[in-house]
CSV table of C-alpha atoms in Angstrom, one decimal:
chain,number,residue,atom,x,y,z
A,1,GLU,CA,24.5,74.7,69.4
A,2,ALA,CA,27.8,76.6,69.8
A,3,GLY,CA,27.7,79.4,67.8
A,4,VAL,CA,30.8,80.9,65.5
A,5,THR,CA,33.8,81.3,67.7
A,6,GLN,CA,36.7,83.7,67.1
A,7,SER,CA,40.0,84.4,69.1
A,8,PRO,CA,41.6,86.3,70.8
A,9,THR,CA,39.2,88.7,71.6
A,10,HIS,CA,41.3,91.7,71.8
A,11,LEU,CA,44.8,91.8,70.4
A,12,ILE,CA,47.5,94.8,70.4
A,13,LYS,CA,50.5,94.9,68.3
A,14,THR,CA,52.8,97.5,67.0
A,15,ARG,CA,53.6,98.6,63.5
A,16,GLY,CA,55.6,96.2,61.4
A,17,GLN,CA,54.1,93.3,63.6
A,18,GLN,CA,52.2,90.1,62.4
A,19,ALA,CA,48.6,89.5,64.2
A,20,THR,CA,46.7,85.9,63.7
A,21,LEU,CA,43.2,85.6,64.1
A,22,ARG,CA,41.3,82.3,64.5
A,23,CYS,CA,37.7,81.4,63.8
A,24,SER,CA,35.6,78.2,64.2
A,25,PRO,CA,32.5,77.6,62.4
A,26,ILE,CA,29.2,76.4,63.3
A,27,SER,CA,29.4,72.6,63.1
A,28,GLY,CA,28.2,71.4,59.8
A,29,HIS,CA,29.3,74.9,58.0
A,30,THR,CA,31.9,74.6,55.5
A,31,SER,CA,32.2,78.2,54.5
A,32,VAL,CA,34.0,80.9,56.1
A,33,TYR,CA,34.2,84.6,55.5
A,34,TRP,CA,36.5,87.2,57.0
A,35,TYR,CA,35.4,90.8,57.3
A,36,GLN,CA,37.0,94.2,58.7
A,37,GLN,CA,34.7,96.3,60.3
A,38,ALA,CA,36.9,99.6,61.2
A,39,LEU,CA,35.1,102.5,62.9
A,40,GLY,CA,32.7,104.6,61.0
A,41,LEU,CA,32.8,102.6,57.9
A,42,GLY,CA,30.5,99.2,56.9
A,43,LEU,CA,31.9,95.8,56.9
A,44,GLN,CA,34.8,95.2,54.3
A,45,PHE,CA,35.0,91.7,53.0
A,46,LEU,CA,38.3,89.9,53.1
A,47,LEU,CA,38.0,86.3,52.0
A,48,TRP,CA,35.6,83.6,51.4
A,49,TYR,CA,36.9,80.1,52.2
A,50,ASP,CA,34.7,77.0,51.4
A,51,GLU,CA,36.0,73.3,51.8
A,52,GLY,CA,39.7,74.3,52.4
A,53,GLU,CA,40.0,76.8,49.4
A,54,GLU,CA,39.8,80.4,48.8
A,55,ARG,CA,36.9,81.6,46.7
A,56,ASN,CA,37.0,85.3,46.6
A,57,ARG,CA,39.3,87.9,48.0
A,58,GLY,CA,38.4,91.4,48.9
A,59,ASN,CA,40.2,94.7,47.8
A,60,PHE,CA,43.0,94.2,50.4
A,61,PRO,CA,46.4,93.8,49.9
A,62,PRO,CA,48.3,90.8,50.0
A,63,ARG,CA,49.7,91.4,53.6
A,64,PHE,CA,46.2,90.2,54.6
A,65,SER,CA,46.2,86.1,53.9
A,66,GLY,CA,44.7,83.5,55.3
A,67,ARG,CA,43.6,79.5,54.9
A,68,GLN,CA,40.7,76.9,55.8
A,69,PHE,CA,42.1,74.0,58.1
A,70,PRO,CA,40.5,70.5,57.0
A,71,ASN,CA,37.9,70.6,60.1
A,72,TYR,CA,36.5,74.1,58.5
A,73,SER,CA,38.3,76.1,61.1
A,74,SER,CA,40.1,79.3,59.5
A,75,GLU,CA,43.0,81.8,60.3
A,76,LEU,CA,43.7,85.2,58.8
A,77,ASN,CA,47.1,86.4,58.8
A,78,VAL,CA,48.2,90.1,58.8
A,79,ASN,CA,51.6,90.7,58.1
A,80,ALA,CA,53.4,94.1,58.2
A,81,LEU,CA,50.9,95.7,60.5
A,82,GLU,CA,49.8,99.3,59.8
A,83,LEU,CA,47.7,101.5,62.0
A,84,GLU,CA,44.7,101.8,59.9
A,85,ASP,CA,44.4,98.0,60.3
A,86,SER,CA,43.0,98.7,63.7
A,87,ALA,CA,39.4,97.3,63.5
A,88,LEU,CA,37.2,94.8,64.6
A,89,TYR,CA,37.6,91.6,62.1
A,90,LEU,CA,34.5,89.5,62.0
A,91,CYS,CA,34.4,85.9,61.1
A,92,ALA,CA,30.8,84.8,59.5
A,93,SER,CA,30.2,80.8,58.6
A,94,GLY,CA,27.6,79.3,56.4
A,95,PRO,CA,26.6,76.0,54.8
A,96,ARG,CA,28.8,74.9,51.9
A,97,LEU,CA,29.2,77.7,48.8
A,98,SER,CA,26.6,79.4,50.8
A,99,GLY,CA,26.1,83.3,50.1
A,100,ALA,CA,26.5,85.8,52.4
A,101,ASN,CA,22.4,86.3,52.8
A,102,VAL,CA,22.8,83.0,55.2
A,103,LEU,CA,25.9,83.7,57.2
A,104,THR,CA,26.4,83.8,61.1
A,105,PHE,CA,28.7,85.9,62.8
A,106,GLY,CA,31.3,85.6,65.5
A,107,ALA,CA,31.6,88.3,68.0
A,108,GLY,CA,34.8,89.4,66.3
A,109,SER,CA,38.4,90.2,67.3
A,110,ARG,CA,39.7,93.7,67.8
A,111,LEU,CA,42.9,94.3,66.8
A,112,THR,CA,44.6,97.5,67.8
A,113,VAL,CA,47.8,98.6,66.3
A,114,LEU,CA,50.0,101.0,68.1
B,1,GLN,CA,29.7,108.7,45.7
B,2,LYS,CA,29.8,105.5,48.1
B,3,GLU,CA,27.9,102.5,46.8
B,4,VAL,CA,25.8,102.3,49.7
B,5,GLU,CA,24.8,105.1,52.0
B,6,GLN,CA,23.6,104.7,55.3
B,7,ASP,CA,23.2,108.2,57.8
B,8,PRO,CA,25.4,107.2,60.9
B,9,GLY,CA,23.1,108.7,63.7
B,10,PRO,CA,22.7,108.3,66.5
B,11,LEU,CA,18.9,108.3,65.8
B,12,SER,CA,17.4,108.9,69.9
B,13,VAL,CA,13.5,108.1,70.0
B,14,PRO,CA,11.4,107.4,72.9
B,15,GLU,CA,10.1,104.0,73.7
B,16,GLY,CA,6.9,102.8,71.5
B,17,ALA,CA,7.8,105.3,68.9
B,18,ILE,CA,8.0,104.3,65.2
B,19,VAL,CA,11.7,104.0,63.9
B,20,SER,CA,12.6,104.4,60.4
B,21,LEU,CA,16.2,103.2,59.2
B,22,ASN,CA,17.1,103.9,55.5
B,23,CYS,CA,19.9,103.3,53.1
B,24,THR,CA,20.8,104.4,49.5
B,25,TYR,CA,22.5,102.4,47.2
B,26,SER,CA,23.7,103.2,43.5
B,27,ASN,CA,23.8,100.3,41.5
B,28,SER,CA,20.4,99.1,39.9
B,29,ALA,CA,21.4,95.7,39.3
B,30,PHE,CA,21.6,95.2,43.4
B,31,GLN,CA,19.0,92.4,44.1
B,32,TYR,CA,19.7,91.5,47.7
B,33,PHE,CA,18.7,93.6,50.4
B,34,MET,CA,19.3,92.6,54.1
B,35,TRP,CA,19.2,94.4,57.4
B,36,TYR,CA,21.6,93.3,60.2
B,37,ARG,CA,21.4,94.3,63.8
B,38,GLN,CA,24.6,94.6,65.7
B,39,TYR,CA,24.6,95.2,69.7
B,40,SER,CA,28.1,96.2,71.4
B,41,ARG,CA,30.6,94.0,71.3
B,42,LYS,CA,28.5,91.4,69.5
B,43,GLY,CA,28.8,90.2,65.4
B,44,PRO,CA,25.7,91.3,63.5
B,45,GLU,CA,22.7,89.2,63.4
B,46,LEU,CA,20.3,88.8,60.3
B,47,LEU,CA,17.3,90.6,60.9
B,48,MET,CA,15.6,91.3,57.5
B,49,TYR,CA,16.1,89.7,54.1
B,50,THR,CA,14.4,90.7,50.8
B,51,TYR,CA,15.3,89.4,47.4
B,52,SER,CA,14.6,91.8,44.2
B,53,SER,CA,11.6,94.1,45.5
B,54,GLY,CA,8.5,94.6,47.8
B,55,ASN,CA,8.0,94.6,51.4
B,56,LYS,CA,8.5,91.9,54.1
B,57,GLU,CA,7.0,92.1,57.7
B,58,ASP,CA,8.0,90.3,60.5
B,59,GLY,CA,6.7,90.9,63.8
B,60,ARG,CA,7.2,94.6,64.9
B,61,PHE,CA,9.8,95.1,61.9
B,62,THR,CA,9.0,95.7,58.6
B,63,ALA,CA,11.4,95.7,55.5
B,64,GLN,CA,10.6,97.7,52.2
B,65,VAL,CA,12.6,98.2,48.8
B,66,ASP,CA,12.3,100.9,46.4
B,67,LYS,CA,14.2,100.0,43.3
B,68,SER,CA,13.3,102.6,41.1
B,69,SER,CA,14.3,105.5,43.8
B,70,LYS,CA,17.4,102.7,45.1
B,71,TYR,CA,16.4,103.4,48.7
B,72,ILE,CA,15.7,100.5,51.3
B,73,SER,CA,13.9,101.2,54.8
B,74,LEU,CA,13.6,99.5,57.8
B,75,PHE,CA,10.8,100.3,60.4
B,76,ILE,CA,10.5,99.1,64.1
B,77,ARG,CA,7.0,99.7,65.3
B,78,ASP,CA,6.4,100.0,69.4
B,79,SER,CA,10.2,100.3,69.6
B,80,GLN,CA,11.8,99.0,73.0
B,81,PRO,CA,14.9,99.9,74.7
B,82,SER,CA,16.1,96.2,73.8
B,83,ASP,CA,16.1,97.7,70.1
B,84,SER,CA,19.1,99.6,71.0
B,85,ALA,CA,21.9,98.7,68.7
B,86,THR,CA,23.4,100.0,65.4
B,87,TYR,CA,21.4,98.3,62.4
B,88,LEU,CA,23.4,97.8,59.2
B,89,CYS,CA,21.9,97.5,55.7
B,90,ALA,CA,24.1,95.0,53.4
B,91,ILE,CA,22.8,95.2,49.8
B,92,GLY,CA,24.4,93.3,46.5
B,93,PRO,CA,23.7,91.8,43.3
B,94,ASP,CA,25.2,88.4,44.6
B,95,TYR,CA,27.1,87.0,48.2
B,96,GLN,CA,29.3,90.0,47.5
B,97,LEU,CA,27.5,92.2,49.7
B,98,ILE,CA,28.1,95.7,50.1
B,99,TRP,CA,27.8,96.7,53.6
B,100,GLY,CA,26.7,100.5,55.0
B,101,ALA,CA,28.2,102.3,57.9
B,102,GLY,CA,25.4,101.7,60.5
B,103,THR,CA,22.8,103.5,62.1
B,104,LYS,CA,23.1,103.5,65.9
B,105,LEU,CA,19.8,103.6,67.5
B,106,ILE,CA,19.0,104.3,70.9
B,107,ILE,CA,15.3,103.8,72.4
B,108,LYS,CA,15.0,105.8,75.6
B,109,PRO,CA,12.6,104.5,78.5
């Protein structure tokens, strides 16, 4: 069974640009969570999608947005990139309306903002 | 004060030693206590999950929760080089977990 897949693995952007990160959940999972893992910090919750709807949002500015597609894959968009957006962005998936205690994580997309 | 605090390490111990990893938290309402392991260039994987309180054992791993002290621990017995990773605690009232920054553990052969 394929795990959670994320693309791209690495992404380098400059300040002010936009970044798009993608996530494919495990087959049968409808919940997708996005987290930011900055160096030396714990995972910070960004967004939770389930069955195409945004269920909850972490304490991040509106330039962090995303969506979930009918096949339950998801996309995270970061607009007007700032240097402090450099981090590992992790996607995790779980069964429908699952809590964070049953999630499976992908390997992450490392975003570097220069 | 951070809601969840975890010593970043690195913690370096010889193979076969007993390892103790710890987190403290501030909110007594938290009920979910989890430990994740993260290898380099990989996402976190769930190791142990405890709801409410008490101890839980799984092979060489034991998780303990002390709600009176707001303190959780992960013990690894007979540590192996393959246990070298970053260990993250995640604590919360429900699905909105709050994560520690992780402790880097190095097991020396």
